[in-house]
Amino acid sequence: MSRTFLSLSLAATVALAGCTTYDPDSKATQGAVIGGVTGAIAGLASNDRSTGKTVVLAGIGAAVGGAIGQSLDRQAADLRQDLGNDNVKIVNTGSELIVTMPQDILFATDSAVVVASLQQDLRALAYNLRDYPNTTVEVVGHTDNTGSATYNQELSTRRASAVATVLTANGVAPNRVRAFGRGEDAPVATNLTVDGRAQNRRVEIVITPIT
């Protein structure tokens, strides 16, 4: 058995041991495993590649990853309660939150002005971000492939900037927020159907803990 395989196996064991309860679907558990393996890899990449050091780094990584997962669980739960909007999708990956808002509820066709009915949802998101200040925020605009790629890129950028402006206007520190567009380059569904194109027209707010 190679030292690398042994070290990573020990890392996973340490990570799971750091969880008070083992639930494979828990983001705290997933965060602990991710953090543990990351710590182990850091140990293997260092000049001192001893198994002992690797396990120590794995333990530290597991503790940090587990704490991040738990914090994201709390933030996601608070945000779902504050929003109360079934059209807004919140996904906790274990290392970040991805809040997806369909552009069709945020903007009128070809517009980059946030509709009045969604201003309150963005304010609620801003207040949540203020309650959890140790994160960075990426606001990413996406479109379907209708129209030219150049126009879609420009529209997605303007829409991402509009959402970011609402967040910063409601107290989120500007240095935490980065807005950019990806146009039609990152579809999540087919552009061959009406429903697929609607899914592709979206703004994603990616919330990443600062570690």
Coordinates of C-alpha atoms in Angstrom, one line a residue:
M1 CA 0.0 0.0 0.0
S2 CA 1.5 3.4 -1.0
R3 CA 2.2 6.1 1.5
T4 CA -0.1 8.4 -0.5
F5 CA -3.0 6.1 -0.4
L6 CA -2.5 5.4 3.3
S7 CA -2.3 9.1 4.1
L8 CA -5.4 9.9 2.2
S9 CA -7.3 7.0 3.8
L10 CA -6.2 8.3 7.2
A11 CA -7.3 11.8 6.2
A12 CA -10.8 10.6 5.4
T13 CA -11.0 8.7 8.7
V14 CA -9.8 11.7 10.6
A15 CA -12.3 13.9 8.8
L16 CA -15.3 11.6 9.5
A17 CA -14.2 11.2 13.2
G18 CA -14.4 15.0 13.5
C19 CA -18.2 14.9 12.7
T20 CA -20.4 14.6 15.7
T21 CA -22.9 12.6 13.6
Y22 CA -22.2 11.0 10.3
D23 CA -24.7 12.0 7.7
P24 CA -23.4 11.7 4.1
D25 CA -25.9 14.3 3.0
S26 CA -24.9 16.8 5.6
K27 CA -22.9 19.7 4.3
A28 CA -20.9 19.8 7.5
T29 CA -19.8 16.2 6.8
Q30 CA -19.1 16.9 3.2
G31 CA -17.1 20.0 4.2
A32 CA -15.2 18.1 6.8
V33 CA -14.2 15.4 4.2
I34 CA -13.3 18.0 1.6
G35 CA -11.2 19.9 4.2
G36 CA -9.6 16.8 5.5
V37 CA -8.5 15.6 2.1
T38 CA -7.3 19.1 1.1
G39 CA -5.2 19.2 4.3
A40 CA -3.8 15.8 3.5
I41 CA -2.8 16.8 0.0
A42 CA -1.2 19.9 1.5
G43 CA 0.8 17.6 3.8
L44 CA 1.8 15.3 0.9
A45 CA 2.9 18.3 -1.1
S46 CA 5.1 19.8 1.7
N47 CA 8.8 19.0 2.1
D48 CA 8.0 17.0 5.2
R49 CA 5.8 14.2 3.7
S50 CA 5.5 12.2 6.9
T51 CA 2.2 10.4 7.6
G52 CA 2.0 12.1 11.0
K53 CA 2.1 15.6 9.6
T54 CA -0.3 14.7 6.9
V55 CA -2.8 13.4 9.4
V56 CA -2.4 16.6 11.5
L57 CA -3.1 18.8 8.5
A58 CA -6.0 16.6 7.6
G59 CA -7.5 17.1 11.1
I60 CA -7.1 20.8 10.8
G61 CA -8.6 20.8 7.4
A62 CA -11.5 18.6 8.6
A63 CA -12.3 21.0 11.5
V64 CA -12.2 24.0 9.2
G65 CA -14.2 22.3 6.5
G66 CA -16.8 21.1 9.0
A67 CA -17.2 24.6 10.5
I68 CA -17.7 26.0 7.0
G69 CA -20.3 23.4 6.1
Q70 CA -22.2 24.1 9.3
S71 CA -22.1 27.9 8.8
L72 CA -23.4 27.5 5.2
D73 CA -26.2 25.3 6.4
R74 CA -27.3 28.0 8.8
Q75 CA -27.0 30.7 6.2
A76 CA -28.9 28.7 3.7
A77 CA -31.7 28.0 6.2
D78 CA -31.9 31.7 7.2
L79 CA -32.0 32.8 3.5
R80 CA -34.7 30.4 2.6
Q81 CA -36.8 31.7 5.5
D82 CA -36.2 35.3 4.6
L83 CA -36.9 34.9 0.9
G84 CA -39.9 32.6 0.9
N85 CA -39.7 32.6 -2.9
D86 CA -39.9 29.2 -4.6
N87 CA -38.5 30.6 -7.8
V88 CA -35.2 31.3 -6.1
K89 CA -33.0 28.2 -5.9
I90 CA -30.4 27.9 -3.1
V91 CA -27.8 25.1 -3.3
N92 CA -25.2 24.4 -0.6
T93 CA -22.3 22.6 -2.2
G94 CA -20.5 22.2 1.2
S95 CA -17.9 24.8 0.3
E96 CA -20.2 27.6 -1.1
L97 CA -23.8 28.7 -1.5
I98 CA -25.2 29.2 -5.0
V99 CA -28.3 31.3 -5.2
T100 CA -29.9 31.2 -8.6
M101 CA -32.5 33.7 -9.6
P102 CA -34.2 33.3 -13.0
Q103 CA -33.7 36.5 -15.1
D104 CA -37.3 36.3 -16.2
I105 CA -38.4 37.3 -12.7
L106 CA -35.6 39.8 -12.2
F107 CA -35.8 41.8 -15.5
A108 CA -38.2 42.7 -18.3
T109 CA -37.2 41.5 -21.7
D110 CA -33.9 43.1 -22.9
S111 CA -33.8 45.2 -19.7
A112 CA -31.1 45.4 -17.0
V113 CA -33.3 47.2 -14.5
V114 CA -34.4 45.0 -11.6
V115 CA -38.2 44.8 -11.5
A116 CA -39.8 46.4 -8.4
S117 CA -41.3 43.1 -7.2
L118 CA -37.8 41.5 -6.8
Q119 CA -36.2 44.4 -5.1
Q120 CA -37.4 43.1 -1.7
D121 CA -35.9 39.6 -2.4
L122 CA -32.5 41.2 -3.2
R123 CA -32.7 43.3 -0.1
A124 CA -33.4 40.2 2.0
L125 CA -30.3 38.6 0.4
A126 CA -28.3 41.7 1.2
Y127 CA -29.4 41.6 4.8
N128 CA -28.4 37.9 5.0
L129 CA -25.0 38.7 3.5
R130 CA -24.6 41.4 6.2
D131 CA -25.4 38.8 8.9
Y132 CA -22.7 36.5 7.5
P133 CA -19.9 39.0 6.7
N134 CA -17.0 36.5 6.3
T135 CA -17.8 35.6 2.7
T136 CA -17.1 36.9 -0.8
V137 CA -19.9 37.3 -3.3
E138 CA -19.7 36.7 -7.1
V139 CA -22.8 37.8 -9.1
V140 CA -22.7 36.1 -12.4
G141 CA -25.1 36.8 -15.3
H142 CA -26.1 34.2 -17.8
T143 CA -28.3 34.2 -20.9
D144 CA -29.7 31.8 -23.5
N145 CA -28.3 31.7 -27.0
T146 CA -31.0 33.9 -28.6
G147 CA -29.4 36.8 -30.4
S148 CA -25.7 37.5 -30.9
A149 CA -23.0 36.2 -28.5
T150 CA -21.7 39.8 -28.2
Y151 CA -25.1 41.2 -27.2
N152 CA -25.7 38.3 -24.7
Q153 CA -22.4 38.9 -23.1
E154 CA -23.1 42.6 -22.7
L155 CA -26.6 42.0 -21.4
S156 CA -25.5 39.4 -18.9
T157 CA -22.8 41.8 -17.6
R158 CA -25.2 44.7 -17.2
R159 CA -27.7 42.5 -15.4
A160 CA -25.1 41.1 -13.0
S161 CA -24.0 44.6 -12.2
A162 CA -27.6 45.7 -11.6
V163 CA -28.0 42.9 -9.0
A164 CA -24.7 43.7 -7.4
T165 CA -25.7 47.4 -7.2
V166 CA -28.8 46.5 -5.2
L167 CA -26.8 44.4 -2.8
T168 CA -24.2 47.1 -2.1
A169 CA -26.9 49.8 -1.9
N170 CA -28.3 47.7 1.0
G171 CA -25.2 47.5 3.0
V172 CA -23.0 44.8 1.5
A173 CA -19.4 46.0 1.4
P174 CA -18.5 46.7 -2.2
N175 CA -15.1 45.0 -1.7
R176 CA -16.9 41.7 -1.0
V177 CA -18.8 41.8 -4.3
R178 CA -17.6 41.0 -7.9
A179 CA -20.1 41.1 -10.8
F180 CA -19.5 39.8 -14.3
G181 CA -21.4 38.2 -17.2
R182 CA -20.9 34.9 -18.9
G183 CA -23.4 35.5 -21.7
E184 CA -24.5 32.2 -23.3
D185 CA -21.2 30.3 -22.5
A186 CA -22.5 28.3 -19.4
P187 CA -25.9 26.8 -20.1
V188 CA -27.5 24.5 -17.6
A189 CA -30.1 23.2 -20.0
T190 CA -30.7 22.9 -23.7
N191 CA -31.3 26.0 -25.7
L192 CA -33.5 24.0 -28.1
T193 CA -36.6 24.3 -26.0
V194 CA -38.5 27.2 -24.4
D195 CA -38.1 25.7 -20.9
G196 CA -34.4 25.1 -21.4
R197 CA -33.8 28.7 -22.6
A198 CA -35.7 30.0 -19.5
Q199 CA -33.4 28.0 -17.2
N200 CA -30.3 29.4 -18.9
R201 CA -31.5 33.0 -18.4
R202 CA -30.4 33.4 -14.8
V203 CA -28.3 35.3 -12.3
E204 CA -26.2 33.3 -9.9
I205 CA -25.0 34.7 -6.6
V206 CA -22.0 32.5 -5.4
I207 CA -21.3 33.0 -1.7
T208 CA -17.9 31.7 -0.7
P209 CA -16.6 31.7 2.9
I210 CA -13.3 33.4 3.6
T211 CA -10.9 30.8 5.0

